[in-house]
Amino acid sequence: MTDDATTNISELRVAGLVAAIRRSHPDRTSNVSDDALERFVREGIQAAATLGLADDGLVLRFMCLPLVLSPEQRTSPMIHALATRVLDRTEWEGRKRLDFIYRHLVPRTPSPESESYLRPFFHTDAEDNAQ
Amino acid sequence: MRLHVPGGFVPVVRDVILRRASLERKQPLQPSYFVPETLEVIARTFDEDTCVRLIRWGRTIFTYKRSEYPTLRRWCDVLYAVAGDEARWRALRLPPDVSDEARRRFAAAVGPAADGSAADHVGDEPLSDWDVCLYALRGFDDEDLGKDPNGPSRWVGDTVQTARRLEYWSWLLSRLSAERQHELLTAASEFAGDEPLRHPRLIGIDDD
């Protein structure tokens, strides 16, 4: 395959994913420029690849996580830590990892009291050292 | 799961688990004293009887691997093989006043739980924050239908099954004299294959 063909496929892929995100999340993307969204998609494709997510359906679900989570969920240490742990569980196929996150984490309402109690399960060493 | 503990037991054990998680994060290579610490806290918070009850339950009912309780498993396999055939069941030579009820009770003990056991309801409710942490950290998978799935439904289901079967044998053996128990052993051995059956009084008190 020529470099031009590879680039074209990549551009087509990016364009397809951009369009899919705009269709599925119009409220979150209506004020986002095409350039910004394309950067978001390219970075998402690269990040997804490190997790072994290649299928465009899975890549889309992965990239849309920040869009489906509320501000409280995005800043929840527990949701962030558990989502990271599950995504890193590469012995599970990508579908299973994303299904877990969408089923058990996305609907979750963060509880500061509960997260404080459960902190030892997901508090990182970096956060310990920062304190 | 047939573990009868006082109110407040679960939070006490969870606190020990969280302290352990915190300690392991800070000192990952240190040996774990989780079991003695848990028993100490339980004895200190409740009483020694609660501690003893937990240990006994852990050794005689809780089922971590399906290969546990081999004598119980073999005896249930033998009864399962004969329970569907009237003539084969009669060949066990159980006393007439026990035989029919024993067969009915056995079917109930090994069949689907009629009392809505906990195993039937795993997955019905959304996971609590505690549960979702354990699921994510331990990789629990409720979709795994393999032989030894990694998930609480397996341990809950297997432990409930063990408890029900032990209750059955406790009932049956209470209805049989020592002589009748020996007769049962002789009769059941005809259906047990090459490996000898152990005496039924050893059900529930053998180790792996």
Tab-separated table of C-alpha atoms in Angstrom:
chain	number	residue	atom	x	y	z
A	1	MET	CA	0.000	0.000	0.000
A	2	THR	CA	1.376	3.415	-0.955
A	3	ASP	CA	1.872	6.236	1.517
A	4	ASP	CA	-0.789	8.194	-0.301
A	5	ALA	CA	-3.260	5.338	0.039
A	6	THR	CA	-2.457	4.957	3.736
A	7	THR	CA	-2.915	8.696	4.289
A	8	ASN	CA	-6.191	8.689	2.355
A	9	ILE	CA	-7.534	5.780	4.375
A	10	SER	CA	-6.552	7.527	7.551
A	11	GLU	CA	-8.198	10.758	6.423
A	12	LEU	CA	-11.306	8.882	5.458
A	13	ARG	CA	-11.285	7.125	8.787
A	14	VAL	CA	-10.896	10.370	10.678
A	15	ALA	CA	-13.654	12.009	8.671
A	16	GLY	CA	-15.944	9.076	9.289
A	17	LEU	CA	-15.365	9.133	13.024
A	18	VAL	CA	-15.793	12.905	13.162
A	19	ALA	CA	-19.118	12.574	11.426
A	20	ALA	CA	-20.169	9.756	13.735
A	21	ILE	CA	-19.349	11.787	16.820
A	22	ARG	CA	-21.269	14.802	15.540
A	23	ARG	CA	-24.277	12.580	14.817
A	24	SER	CA	-24.257	10.848	18.168
A	25	HIS	CA	-23.407	13.909	20.296
A	26	PRO	CA	-24.693	17.004	18.505
A	27	ASP	CA	-25.171	18.912	21.736
A	28	ARG	CA	-21.556	18.401	22.782
A	29	THR	CA	-20.014	19.103	19.372
A	30	SER	CA	-22.105	21.867	17.838
A	31	ASN	CA	-19.649	24.532	19.037
A	32	VAL	CA	-16.550	22.526	18.197
A	33	SER	CA	-14.700	23.334	14.991
A	34	ASP	CA	-13.879	20.659	12.444
A	35	ASP	CA	-10.167	21.128	13.087
A	36	ALA	CA	-10.558	20.678	16.836
A	37	LEU	CA	-12.746	17.628	16.398
A	38	GLU	CA	-10.334	16.073	13.932
A	39	ARG	CA	-7.494	16.555	16.436
A	40	PHE	CA	-9.666	14.963	19.101
A	41	VAL	CA	-10.364	11.994	16.832
A	42	ARG	CA	-6.718	11.527	15.809
A	43	GLU	CA	-5.621	11.570	19.442
A	44	GLY	CA	-8.426	9.191	20.277
A	45	ILE	CA	-7.380	6.745	17.568
A	46	GLN	CA	-3.821	6.761	18.879
A	47	ALA	CA	-4.927	6.311	22.483
A	48	ALA	CA	-7.310	3.536	21.491
A	49	ALA	CA	-4.525	1.743	19.647
A	50	THR	CA	-2.428	1.578	22.820
A	51	LEU	CA	-5.329	-0.238	24.452
A	52	GLY	CA	-5.706	-2.677	21.597
A	53	LEU	CA	-8.893	-1.034	20.308
A	54	ALA	CA	-8.822	-1.037	16.513
A	55	ASP	CA	-12.390	-1.563	15.383
A	56	ASP	CA	-14.006	1.800	14.579
A	57	GLY	CA	-17.087	0.952	16.615
A	58	LEU	CA	-14.984	0.373	19.699
A	59	VAL	CA	-12.784	3.392	18.989
A	60	LEU	CA	-15.910	5.535	18.762
A	61	ARG	CA	-17.272	4.241	22.067
A	62	PHE	CA	-13.895	4.852	23.679
A	63	MET	CA	-13.550	8.382	22.310
A	64	CYS	CA	-17.080	9.279	23.357
A	65	LEU	CA	-16.487	8.467	26.997
A	66	PRO	CA	-15.544	12.052	27.889
A	67	LEU	CA	-18.693	13.162	26.082
A	68	VAL	CA	-21.096	10.881	27.918
A	69	LEU	CA	-19.680	11.531	31.364
A	70	SER	CA	-20.940	14.478	33.375
A	71	PRO	CA	-18.487	17.040	34.796
A	72	GLU	CA	-18.845	15.377	38.214
A	73	GLN	CA	-18.079	11.977	36.732
A	74	ARG	CA	-15.098	13.286	34.781
A	75	THR	CA	-13.570	14.641	37.999
A	76	SER	CA	-14.431	11.580	40.103
A	77	PRO	CA	-11.172	9.891	41.194
A	78	MET	CA	-13.000	6.586	41.558
A	79	ILE	CA	-14.596	6.591	38.108
A	80	HIS	CA	-11.325	7.689	36.519
A	81	ALA	CA	-9.254	5.072	38.352
A	82	LEU	CA	-11.666	2.211	37.716
A	83	ALA	CA	-12.152	3.107	34.059
A	84	THR	CA	-8.389	3.184	33.611
A	85	ARG	CA	-8.022	-0.155	35.366
A	86	VAL	CA	-10.659	-1.762	33.181
A	87	LEU	CA	-9.311	-0.285	29.949
A	88	ASP	CA	-5.855	-1.600	30.834
A	89	ARG	CA	-7.271	-5.110	31.358
A	90	THR	CA	-6.149	-6.167	27.891
A	91	GLU	CA	-6.848	-9.855	28.557
A	92	TRP	CA	-10.464	-8.803	28.025
A	93	GLU	CA	-11.516	-8.047	24.498
A	94	GLY	CA	-12.262	-4.413	23.792
A	95	ARG	CA	-16.007	-4.900	23.649
A	96	LYS	CA	-16.088	-6.417	27.138
A	97	ARG	CA	-14.008	-3.580	28.607
A	98	LEU	CA	-16.176	-0.877	27.104
A	99	ASP	CA	-19.373	-2.743	27.978
A	100	PHE	CA	-18.238	-2.801	31.613
A	101	ILE	CA	-17.554	0.914	31.638
A	102	TYR	CA	-20.796	1.855	29.926
A	103	ARG	CA	-22.805	-0.501	32.087
A	104	HIS	CA	-21.266	0.065	35.505
A	105	LEU	CA	-19.454	3.425	35.452
A	106	VAL	CA	-21.270	5.717	33.016
A	107	PRO	CA	-24.624	5.525	34.866
A	108	ARG	CA	-22.939	6.031	38.220
A	109	THR	CA	-23.560	9.171	40.299
A	110	PRO	CA	-20.347	9.989	42.155
A	111	SER	CA	-20.682	10.111	45.906
A	112	PRO	CA	-17.903	12.054	47.665
A	113	GLU	CA	-18.669	10.276	50.933
A	114	SER	CA	-18.519	6.836	49.358
A	115	GLU	CA	-15.374	7.661	47.380
A	116	SER	CA	-13.671	8.957	50.484
A	117	TYR	CA	-14.426	5.672	52.250
A	118	LEU	CA	-13.248	3.569	49.295
A	119	ARG	CA	-10.183	5.712	48.613
A	120	PRO	CA	-7.648	2.981	49.479
A	121	PHE	CA	-8.882	0.946	46.517
A	122	PHE	CA	-7.987	3.491	43.877
A	123	HIS	CA	-5.888	6.234	45.421
A	124	THR	CA	-2.633	6.449	43.495
A	125	ASP	CA	0.880	6.720	44.911
A	126	ALA	CA	1.326	9.960	42.985
A	127	GLU	CA	-1.554	11.483	44.885
A	128	ASP	CA	-0.098	10.234	48.168
A	129	ASN	CA	3.259	11.817	47.348
A	130	ALA	CA	1.647	15.075	46.272
A	131	GLN	CA	0.150	15.370	49.741
B	1	MET	CA	-24.944	-18.618	51.918
B	2	ARG	CA	-25.829	-19.922	55.361
B	3	LEU	CA	-23.391	-17.637	57.190
B	4	HIS	CA	-25.285	-16.237	60.148
B	5	VAL	CA	-23.459	-13.261	61.564
B	6	PRO	CA	-24.437	-10.331	63.746
B	7	GLY	CA	-25.490	-6.980	62.352
B	8	GLY	CA	-22.560	-4.757	61.558
B	9	PHE	CA	-20.385	-7.673	60.519
B	10	VAL	CA	-19.950	-6.585	56.902
B	11	PRO	CA	-18.725	-3.031	57.659
B	12	VAL	CA	-16.211	-4.422	60.154
B	13	VAL	CA	-14.746	-6.790	57.570
B	14	ARG	CA	-14.776	-4.106	54.876
B	15	ASP	CA	-12.767	-1.801	57.125
B	16	VAL	CA	-10.099	-4.490	57.459
B	17	ILE	CA	-10.065	-4.978	53.695
B	18	LEU	CA	-9.607	-1.248	53.093
B	19	ARG	CA	-6.805	-0.994	55.659
B	20	ARG	CA	-5.141	-3.904	53.942
B	21	ALA	CA	-5.554	-2.279	50.508
B	22	SER	CA	-3.989	0.921	51.799
B	23	LEU	CA	-1.093	-0.931	53.388
B	24	GLU	CA	-0.428	-3.007	50.281
B	25	ARG	CA	-0.323	0.139	48.199
B	26	LYS	CA	2.375	1.586	50.461
B	27	GLN	CA	4.272	-1.669	51.140
B	28	PRO	CA	3.469	-4.058	48.316
B	29	LEU	CA	6.086	-6.694	49.154
B	30	GLN	CA	5.239	-7.198	52.806
B	31	PRO	CA	3.539	-10.479	53.811
B	32	SER	CA	-0.187	-10.270	54.236
B	33	TYR	CA	-1.676	-10.710	57.672
B	34	PHE	CA	-5.164	-10.146	56.376
B	35	VAL	CA	-6.637	-13.384	57.737
B	36	PRO	CA	-5.381	-13.120	61.339
B	37	GLU	CA	-6.161	-9.395	61.388
B	38	THR	CA	-9.702	-10.030	60.225
B	39	LEU	CA	-10.244	-12.752	62.803
B	40	GLU	CA	-8.795	-10.573	65.542
B	41	VAL	CA	-11.069	-7.656	64.647
B	42	ILE	CA	-14.114	-9.896	64.503
B	43	ALA	CA	-13.321	-11.453	67.868
B	44	ARG	CA	-12.655	-8.049	69.395
B	45	THR	CA	-15.704	-6.312	67.894
B	46	PHE	CA	-18.207	-9.109	68.381
B	47	ASP	CA	-17.089	-12.176	70.297
B	48	GLU	CA	-15.095	-15.333	69.950
B	49	ASP	CA	-18.193	-17.346	69.036
B	50	THR	CA	-18.700	-15.211	65.926
B	51	CYS	CA	-15.093	-15.804	65.007
B	52	VAL	CA	-15.411	-19.547	65.474
B	53	ARG	CA	-18.635	-19.582	63.454
B	54	LEU	CA	-16.925	-17.811	60.571
B	55	ILE	CA	-13.980	-20.194	60.616
B	56	ARG	CA	-16.267	-23.216	60.721
B	57	TRP	CA	-18.352	-21.874	57.857
B	58	GLY	CA	-15.236	-21.138	55.838
B	59	ARG	CA	-13.934	-24.669	56.307
B	60	THR	CA	-17.148	-26.616	55.884
B	61	ILE	CA	-19.512	-24.659	53.624
B	62	PHE	CA	-17.791	-21.857	51.710
B	63	THR	CA	-16.831	-23.246	48.324
B	64	TYR	CA	-13.958	-21.534	46.580
B	65	LYS	CA	-13.132	-24.274	44.087
B	66	ARG	CA	-15.533	-26.759	42.608
B	67	SER	CA	-13.138	-29.570	43.440
B	68	GLU	CA	-13.692	-29.051	47.160
B	69	TYR	CA	-15.729	-31.388	49.380
B	70	PRO	CA	-14.970	-34.493	47.272
B	71	THR	CA	-16.898	-36.915	49.476
B	72	LEU	CA	-20.028	-34.764	49.328
B	73	ARG	CA	-19.639	-34.389	45.608
B	74	ARG	CA	-19.224	-38.123	44.971
B	75	TRP	CA	-22.191	-39.089	47.085
B	76	CYS	CA	-24.374	-36.529	45.323
B	77	ASP	CA	-23.150	-37.783	41.952
B	78	VAL	CA	-24.149	-41.337	42.924
B	79	LEU	CA	-27.598	-40.317	44.117
B	80	TYR	CA	-28.052	-38.157	41.047
B	81	ALA	CA	-27.275	-41.153	38.862
B	82	VAL	CA	-29.969	-43.296	40.507
B	83	ALA	CA	-32.618	-40.746	41.505
B	84	GLY	CA	-34.215	-40.705	38.058
B	85	ASP	CA	-34.914	-44.441	38.020
B	86	GLU	CA	-37.276	-46.062	40.518
B	87	ALA	CA	-35.576	-49.455	40.445
B	88	ARG	CA	-32.095	-47.992	40.893
B	89	TRP	CA	-33.288	-45.775	43.751
B	90	ARG	CA	-34.857	-48.811	45.463
B	91	ALA	CA	-31.535	-50.593	45.089
B	92	LEU	CA	-30.103	-48.156	47.670
B	93	ARG	CA	-32.208	-50.113	50.200
B	94	LEU	CA	-33.217	-47.052	52.199
B	95	PRO	CA	-35.824	-47.774	54.888
B	96	PRO	CA	-39.385	-47.651	53.497
B	97	ASP	CA	-40.356	-44.768	55.777
B	98	VAL	CA	-37.422	-42.688	54.507
B	99	SER	CA	-36.933	-43.687	50.882
B	100	ASP	CA	-39.607	-41.611	49.149
B	101	GLU	CA	-38.987	-38.503	51.189
B	102	ALA	CA	-35.240	-38.891	50.712
B	103	ARG	CA	-35.691	-38.991	46.966
B	104	ARG	CA	-37.964	-35.943	47.001
B	105	ARG	CA	-35.643	-33.993	49.281
B	106	PHE	CA	-32.640	-34.891	47.144
B	107	ALA	CA	-34.348	-33.526	44.044
B	108	ALA	CA	-35.004	-30.296	45.906
B	109	ALA	CA	-31.449	-30.117	47.226
B	110	VAL	CA	-29.812	-30.407	43.823
B	111	GLY	CA	-32.441	-28.601	41.766
B	112	PRO	CA	-32.802	-24.876	41.217
B	113	ALA	CA	-33.226	-23.002	44.472
B	114	ALA	CA	-36.882	-22.568	45.286
B	115	ASP	CA	-36.265	-19.949	47.945
B	116	GLY	CA	-34.808	-17.239	45.749
B	117	SER	CA	-31.273	-17.723	46.961
B	118	ALA	CA	-28.705	-15.017	46.625
B	119	ALA	CA	-27.106	-16.805	43.689
B	120	ASP	CA	-30.226	-16.269	41.612
B	121	HIS	CA	-30.122	-12.534	42.055
B	122	VAL	CA	-26.499	-11.685	41.375
B	123	GLY	CA	-26.573	-9.173	38.538
B	124	ASP	CA	-30.160	-8.028	39.106
B	125	GLU	CA	-29.257	-4.876	40.993
B	126	PRO	CA	-26.828	-2.136	39.956
B	127	LEU	CA	-23.447	-2.643	41.573
B	128	SER	CA	-22.780	-0.681	44.729
B	129	ASP	CA	-19.663	1.477	44.826
B	130	TRP	CA	-17.972	-1.229	46.882
B	131	ASP	CA	-18.916	-3.931	44.402
B	132	VAL	CA	-17.878	-1.951	41.325
B	133	CYS	CA	-14.454	-1.384	42.879
B	134	LEU	CA	-14.031	-5.096	43.528
B	135	TYR	CA	-15.312	-5.970	40.075
B	136	ALA	CA	-12.872	-3.593	38.401
B	137	LEU	CA	-9.878	-4.476	40.583
B	138	ARG	CA	-10.406	-8.243	40.504
B	139	GLY	CA	-11.696	-8.491	36.947
B	140	PHE	CA	-14.946	-10.140	37.977
B	141	ASP	CA	-16.921	-11.173	34.937
B	142	ASP	CA	-20.598	-12.074	35.256
B	143	GLU	CA	-20.655	-12.981	31.549
B	144	ASP	CA	-18.119	-15.760	32.001
B	145	LEU	CA	-20.006	-19.047	31.753
B	146	GLY	CA	-16.899	-21.211	31.793
B	147	LYS	CA	-16.087	-23.996	34.192
B	148	ASP	CA	-14.487	-21.768	36.820
B	149	PRO	CA	-15.727	-18.248	36.104
B	150	ASN	CA	-14.066	-15.375	37.886
B	151	GLY	CA	-17.003	-13.750	39.588
B	152	PRO	CA	-18.924	-13.666	42.846
B	153	SER	CA	-21.885	-15.493	41.317
B	154	ARG	CA	-19.747	-18.598	41.145
B	155	TRP	CA	-18.755	-18.520	44.805
B	156	VAL	CA	-22.229	-17.541	45.961
B	157	GLY	CA	-23.868	-20.212	43.795
B	158	ASP	CA	-21.394	-22.930	44.675
B	159	THR	CA	-21.547	-22.138	48.402
B	160	VAL	CA	-25.348	-22.146	48.429
B	161	GLN	CA	-25.285	-25.453	46.598
B	162	THR	CA	-22.851	-26.938	49.114
B	163	ALA	CA	-24.958	-25.709	52.003
B	164	ARG	CA	-28.142	-27.204	50.577
B	165	ARG	CA	-26.492	-30.532	49.923
B	166	LEU	CA	-24.967	-30.684	53.372
B	167	GLU	CA	-28.357	-29.971	54.890
B	168	TYR	CA	-29.768	-32.847	52.900
B	169	TRP	CA	-27.154	-35.302	54.097
B	170	SER	CA	-27.477	-34.097	57.656
B	171	TRP	CA	-31.207	-34.861	57.453
B	172	LEU	CA	-30.755	-38.239	55.754
B	173	LEU	CA	-28.039	-39.492	58.079
B	174	SER	CA	-30.100	-38.437	61.090
B	175	ARG	CA	-32.812	-40.790	59.822
B	176	LEU	CA	-30.476	-43.755	59.367
B	177	SER	CA	-29.007	-45.944	62.070
B	178	ALA	CA	-25.324	-46.835	61.881
B	179	GLU	CA	-26.299	-50.185	60.393
B	180	ARG	CA	-28.522	-48.555	57.756
B	181	GLN	CA	-25.753	-46.104	56.888
B	182	HIS	CA	-23.442	-49.040	56.263
B	183	GLU	CA	-26.107	-50.703	54.105
B	184	LEU	CA	-26.409	-47.504	52.091
B	185	LEU	CA	-22.662	-47.438	51.577
B	186	THR	CA	-22.659	-51.027	50.325
B	187	ALA	CA	-25.633	-50.461	48.009
B	188	ALA	CA	-24.430	-47.119	46.649
B	189	SER	CA	-20.959	-48.512	45.968
B	190	GLU	CA	-22.533	-50.548	43.151
B	191	PHE	CA	-23.137	-47.277	41.320
B	192	ALA	CA	-19.935	-45.494	42.275
B	193	GLY	CA	-17.526	-46.903	39.720
B	194	ASP	CA	-13.989	-47.972	40.457
B	195	GLU	CA	-13.104	-45.411	43.093
B	196	PRO	CA	-14.393	-46.515	46.504
B	197	LEU	CA	-17.033	-44.439	48.198
B	198	ARG	CA	-16.164	-43.147	51.630
B	199	HIS	CA	-18.570	-43.718	54.480
B	200	PRO	CA	-21.374	-41.131	54.349
B	201	ARG	CA	-20.675	-40.038	57.927
B	202	LEU	CA	-17.505	-38.435	56.499
B	203	ILE	CA	-19.531	-36.088	54.299
B	204	GLY	CA	-18.767	-32.515	55.219
B	205	ILE	CA	-15.803	-33.259	57.469
B	206	ASP	CA	-13.202	-34.213	54.905
B	207	ASP	CA	-10.637	-31.861	53.416
B	208	ASP	CA	-9.208	-31.755	49.915
